[in-house]
Amino acid sequence: DAKTTQPNSMESNEEEPVHLPCNHSTISGTDYIHWYRQLPSQGPEYVIHGLTSNVNNRMASLAIAEDRKSSTLILHRATLRDAAVYYCILRARAAGNKLTFGGGTRVLVKP
Amino acid sequence: DTGVSQNPRHKITKRGQNVTFRCDPISEHNRLYWYRQTLGQGPEFLTYFQNEAQLEKSRLLSDRFSAERPKGSFSTLEIQRTEQGDSAMYLCASSSPQLASSSYNEQFFGPGTRLTVL
């Protein structure tokens, strides 16, 4: 699986946007970019995914660079409930079903 | 609650003992996964079932580990002769069949079983 690089941690103030970067310079043409997050004492949960175009859902937005070598997860208004570890994962559609997690970014939200 | 459930939530055992964990996936999901997570690290894939067939096993799954899904519903993960290095959170996830037109099949995770080996 191609490797992703994320900062270890980020801090944000409540109700401010959070931009979480992910570098994936070795991404292949068939790799989708997935984001999962893990709240304290819980299993991971799906956030969003994309291939080439930017994506929006109720939880977040995903901005993908034109060359696809990096992407940014955007939480538009952070709440205390968004404090979690966020994982950026590359997954080839035809390469099986496992998720390969890296270390993720721990997001701290200050009231 | 119709999510993925895992039992027990916590297990403390002595080195050398055998332990077994159970995972009940979301009822219509035919795919089931086991992951292991140590403190401060992301989850690591252990094994994957489609229905009752175990289709992939990680090199992390040593001979002391065995997983089953006998009727394609719940799954068990057994660790024999536990070692202190087995202490971790064991996570189970399930997903529905991937449609040919779909770009993903979201995995739904349970709360995990935390194993402590003394």
GROMACS .gro file of C-alpha atoms in nm:
model
  229
    1ASP     CA    1   0.000   0.000   0.000
    2ALA     CA    2   0.118   0.352  -0.075
    3LYS     CA    3   0.230   0.550   0.228
    4THR     CA    4   0.070   0.860   0.374
    5THR     CA    5   0.231   1.127   0.592
    6GLN     CA    6   0.035   1.333   0.843
    7PRO     CA    7   0.134   1.572   1.122
    8ASN     CA    8   0.125   1.410   1.463
    9SER     CA    9  -0.109   1.664   1.616
   10MET     CA   10  -0.300   1.986   1.556
   11GLU     CA   11  -0.488   2.227   1.780
   12SER     CA   12  -0.793   2.429   1.698
   13ASN     CA   13  -1.036   2.655   1.875
   14GLU     CA   14  -1.397   2.558   1.896
   15GLU     CA   15  -1.613   2.678   1.604
   16GLU     CA   16  -1.308   2.751   1.390
   17PRO     CA   17  -1.216   2.554   1.076
   18VAL     CA   18  -0.956   2.280   1.091
   19HIS     CA   19  -0.743   2.186   0.791
   20LEU     CA   20  -0.576   1.848   0.820
   21PRO     CA   21  -0.307   1.782   0.558
   22CYS     CA   22  -0.204   1.445   0.420
   23ASN     CA   23   0.086   1.381   0.184
   24HIS     CA   24   0.075   1.077  -0.042
   25SER     CA   25   0.337   1.137  -0.308
   26THR     CA   26   0.347   0.771  -0.418
   27ILE     CA   27  -0.027   0.747  -0.480
   28SER     CA   28  -0.122   0.539  -0.784
   29GLY     CA   29  -0.398   0.609  -1.031
   30THR     CA   30  -0.632   0.352  -0.875
   31ASP     CA   31  -0.589   0.465  -0.514
   32TYR     CA   32  -0.882   0.628  -0.342
   33ILE     CA   33  -0.816   0.866  -0.052
   34HIS     CA   34  -1.013   0.771   0.258
   35TRP     CA   35  -1.037   0.944   0.593
   36TYR     CA   36  -1.143   0.776   0.914
   37ARG     CA   37  -1.141   0.921   1.263
   38GLN     CA   38  -1.121   0.760   1.604
   39LEU     CA   39  -1.284   0.928   1.900
   40PRO     CA   40  -1.145   0.846   2.246
   41SER     CA   41  -1.226   0.493   2.360
   42GLN     CA   42  -1.409   0.410   2.038
   43GLY     CA   43  -1.339   0.225   1.717
   44PRO     CA   44  -1.261   0.424   1.402
   45GLU     CA   45  -1.544   0.568   1.196
   46TYR     CA   46  -1.561   0.663   0.830
   47VAL     CA   47  -1.545   1.035   0.749
   48ILE     CA   48  -1.512   1.082   0.375
   49HIS     CA   49  -1.337   0.954   0.065
   50GLY     CA   50  -1.250   1.073  -0.286
   51LEU     CA   51  -1.053   0.999  -0.600
   52THR     CA   52  -0.982   1.318  -0.793
   53SER     CA   53  -1.255   1.572  -0.730
   54ASN     CA   54  -1.320   1.759  -0.408
   55VAL     CA   55  -1.592   1.601  -0.197
   56ASN     CA   56  -1.833   1.732   0.063
   57ASN     CA   57  -2.055   1.552   0.310
   58ARG     CA   58  -2.225   1.636   0.636
   59MET     CA   59  -1.912   1.569   0.838
   60ALA     CA   60  -1.635   1.731   0.637
   61SER     CA   61  -1.490   1.834   0.303
   62LEU     CA   62  -1.202   1.672   0.120
   63ALA     CA   63  -0.981   1.883  -0.102
   64ILE     CA   64  -0.756   1.685  -0.336
   65ALA     CA   65  -0.457   1.844  -0.508
   66GLU     CA   66  -0.457   1.842  -0.885
   67ASP     CA   67  -0.158   1.604  -0.895
   68ARG     CA   68  -0.322   1.392  -0.620
   69LYS     CA   69  -0.001   1.386  -0.420
   70SER     CA   70  -0.166   1.555  -0.126
   71SER     CA   71  -0.509   1.615   0.019
   72THR     CA   72  -0.667   1.814   0.299
   73LEU     CA   73  -0.954   1.719   0.524
   74ILE     CA   74  -1.151   2.025   0.626
   75LEU     CA   75  -1.372   2.042   0.934
   76HIS     CA   76  -1.563   2.360   0.878
   77ARG     CA   77  -1.652   2.441   1.238
   78ALA     CA   78  -1.475   2.231   1.495
   79THR     CA   79  -1.669   2.123   1.799
   80LEU     CA   80  -1.541   1.957   2.113
   81ARG     CA   81  -1.685   1.632   1.976
   82ASP     CA   82  -1.443   1.652   1.682
   83ALA     CA   83  -1.146   1.589   1.911
   84ALA     CA   84  -1.011   1.263   1.773
   85VAL     CA   85  -0.730   1.099   1.579
   86TYR     CA   86  -0.783   1.144   1.206
   87TYR     CA   87  -0.638   0.886   0.968
   88CYS     CA   88  -0.567   0.942   0.599
   89ILE     CA   89  -0.568   0.608   0.414
   90LEU     CA   90  -0.500   0.516   0.053
   91ARG     CA   91  -0.695   0.223  -0.076
   92ALA     CA   92  -0.691   0.073  -0.423
   93ARG     CA   93  -1.039  -0.029  -0.524
   94ALA     CA   94  -0.934  -0.367  -0.655
   95ALA     CA   95  -0.668  -0.441  -0.396
   96GLY     CA   96  -0.874  -0.613  -0.133
   97ASN     CA   97  -1.055  -0.478   0.161
   98LYS     CA   98  -0.822  -0.409   0.447
   99LEU     CA   99  -0.753  -0.059   0.570
  100THR     CA  100  -0.388   0.031   0.627
  101PHE     CA  101  -0.375   0.292   0.902
  102GLY     CA  102  -0.077   0.516   0.969
  103GLY     CA  103  -0.020   0.713   1.285
  104GLY     CA  104  -0.287   0.974   1.211
  105THR     CA  105  -0.323   1.331   1.336
  106ARG     CA  106  -0.449   1.392   1.688
  107VAL     CA  107  -0.680   1.693   1.683
  108LEU     CA  108  -0.729   1.889   2.002
  109VAL     CA  109  -1.020   2.132   2.015
  110LYS     CA  110  -1.001   2.408   2.272
  111PRO     CA  111  -1.321   2.565   2.405
  112ASP     CA  112  -2.840  -0.096   1.880
  113THR     CA  113  -2.766  -0.227   1.532
  114GLY     CA  114  -2.394  -0.154   1.525
  115VAL     CA  115  -2.099  -0.391   1.558
  116SER     CA  116  -2.071  -0.536   1.906
  117GLN     CA  117  -1.772  -0.696   2.074
  118ASN     CA  118  -1.745  -0.899   2.390
  119PRO     CA  119  -1.594  -0.877   2.635
  120ARG     CA  120  -1.500  -0.509   2.638
  121HIS     CA  121  -1.209  -0.573   2.870
  122LYS     CA  122  -1.009  -0.885   2.944
  123ILE     CA  123  -0.724  -0.926   3.191
  124THR     CA  124  -0.537  -1.254   3.179
  125LYS     CA  125  -0.213  -1.406   3.294
  126ARG     CA  126   0.065  -1.488   3.055
  127GLY     CA  127   0.024  -1.833   2.909
  128GLN     CA  128  -0.355  -1.843   2.932
  129ASN     CA  129  -0.587  -1.869   2.631
  130VAL     CA  130  -0.843  -1.599   2.556
  131THR     CA  131  -1.131  -1.576   2.311
  132PHE     CA  132  -1.308  -1.266   2.187
  133ARG     CA  133  -1.638  -1.244   2.005
  134CYS     CA  134  -1.757  -1.004   1.738
  135ASP     CA  135  -2.114  -0.965   1.617
  136PRO     CA  136  -2.123  -0.768   1.291
  137ILE     CA  137  -2.407  -0.564   1.150
  138SER     CA  138  -2.659  -0.828   1.043
  139GLU     CA  139  -2.660  -0.781   0.666
  140HIS     CA  140  -2.284  -0.741   0.637
  141ASN     CA  141  -2.103  -1.034   0.481
  142ARG     CA  142  -1.751  -0.902   0.536
  143LEU     CA  143  -1.581  -0.905   0.874
  144TYR     CA  144  -1.236  -0.779   0.971
  145TRP     CA  145  -1.013  -0.801   1.276
  146TYR     CA  146  -0.756  -0.535   1.363
  147ARG     CA  147  -0.518  -0.488   1.653
  148GLN     CA  148  -0.427  -0.151   1.799
  149THR     CA  149  -0.149  -0.082   2.048
  150LEU     CA  150  -0.125   0.238   2.249
  151GLY     CA  151  -0.051   0.544   2.038
  152GLN     CA  152  -0.058   0.355   1.708
  153GLY     CA  153  -0.315   0.318   1.435
  154PRO     CA  154  -0.501  -0.012   1.398
  155GLU     CA  155  -0.320  -0.295   1.218
  156PHE     CA  156  -0.503  -0.542   0.997
  157LEU     CA  157  -0.509  -0.902   1.119
  158THR     CA  158  -0.756  -1.097   0.907
  159TYR     CA  159  -1.066  -1.074   0.690
  160PHE     CA  160  -1.367  -1.295   0.623
  161GLN     CA  161  -1.618  -1.292   0.344
  162ASN     CA  162  -1.911  -1.493   0.476
  163GLU     CA  163  -1.749  -1.793   0.646
  164ALA     CA  164  -1.436  -1.794   0.431
  165GLN     CA  165  -1.117  -1.646   0.574
  166LEU     CA  166  -0.971  -1.475   0.269
  167GLU     CA  167  -0.668  -1.291   0.401
  168LYS     CA  168  -0.439  -1.316   0.701
  169SER     CA  169  -0.168  -1.074   0.803
  170ARG     CA  170   0.181  -1.188   0.893
  171LEU     CA  171   0.097  -1.041   1.234
  172LEU     CA  172  -0.136  -1.334   1.289
  173SER     CA  173   0.104  -1.582   1.440
  174ASP     CA  174   0.029  -1.952   1.493
  175ARG     CA  175  -0.105  -1.867   1.838
  176PHE     CA  176  -0.389  -1.667   1.682
  177SER     CA  177  -0.691  -1.824   1.518
  178ALA     CA  178  -1.008  -1.664   1.390
  179GLU     CA  179  -1.330  -1.830   1.284
  180ARG     CA  180  -1.663  -1.730   1.142
  181PRO     CA  181  -1.842  -2.064   1.130
  182LYS     CA  182  -2.182  -1.961   0.998
  183GLY     CA  183  -2.091  -1.639   0.831
  184SER     CA  184  -2.240  -1.435   1.113
  185PHE     CA  185  -2.045  -1.377   1.437
  186SER     CA  186  -1.671  -1.431   1.457
  187THR     CA  187  -1.430  -1.535   1.730
  188LEU     CA  188  -1.065  -1.453   1.771
  189GLU     CA  189  -0.867  -1.685   1.996
  190ILE     CA  190  -0.517  -1.623   2.128
  191GLN     CA  191  -0.342  -1.922   2.275
  192ARG     CA  192  -0.057  -1.905   2.527
  193THR     CA  193  -0.088  -1.528   2.560
  194GLU     CA  194   0.224  -1.314   2.589
  195GLN     CA  195   0.264  -0.966   2.732
  196GLY     CA  196   0.317  -0.837   2.379
  197ASP     CA  197  -0.038  -0.940   2.295
  198SER     CA  198  -0.172  -0.663   2.517
  199ALA     CA  199  -0.366  -0.437   2.284
  200MET     CA  200  -0.711  -0.329   2.173
  201TYR     CA  201  -0.866  -0.583   1.935
  202LEU     CA  202  -1.108  -0.420   1.695
  203CYS     CA  203  -1.367  -0.584   1.476
  204ALA     CA  204  -1.527  -0.422   1.173
  205SER     CA  205  -1.786  -0.525   0.917
  206SER     CA  206  -1.895  -0.406   0.576
  207SER     CA  207  -2.157  -0.485   0.317
  208PRO     CA  208  -2.080  -0.637  -0.023
  209GLN     CA  209  -1.905  -0.392  -0.253
  210LEU     CA  210  -2.110  -0.302  -0.554
  211ALA     CA  211  -1.933  -0.305  -0.887
  212SER     CA  212  -2.032   0.056  -0.934
  213SER     CA  213  -1.921   0.161  -0.588
  214SER     CA  214  -1.588   0.317  -0.514
  215TYR     CA  215  -1.576   0.198  -0.157
  216ASN     CA  216  -1.731  -0.016   0.109
  217GLU     CA  217  -1.730   0.164   0.439
  218GLN     CA  218  -1.612  -0.038   0.734
  219PHE     CA  219  -1.810  -0.008   1.055
  220PHE     CA  220  -1.606  -0.068   1.366
  221GLY     CA  221  -1.704  -0.204   1.703
  222PRO     CA  222  -1.584  -0.055   2.033
  223GLY     CA  223  -1.305  -0.310   2.068
  224THR     CA  224  -1.188  -0.555   2.332
  225ARG     CA  225  -0.898  -0.433   2.543
  226LEU     CA  226  -0.667  -0.719   2.638
  227THR     CA  227  -0.416  -0.687   2.920
  228VAL     CA  228  -0.173  -0.973   2.969
  229LEU     CA  229  -0.003  -0.971   3.309
   0.00000   0.00000   0.00000
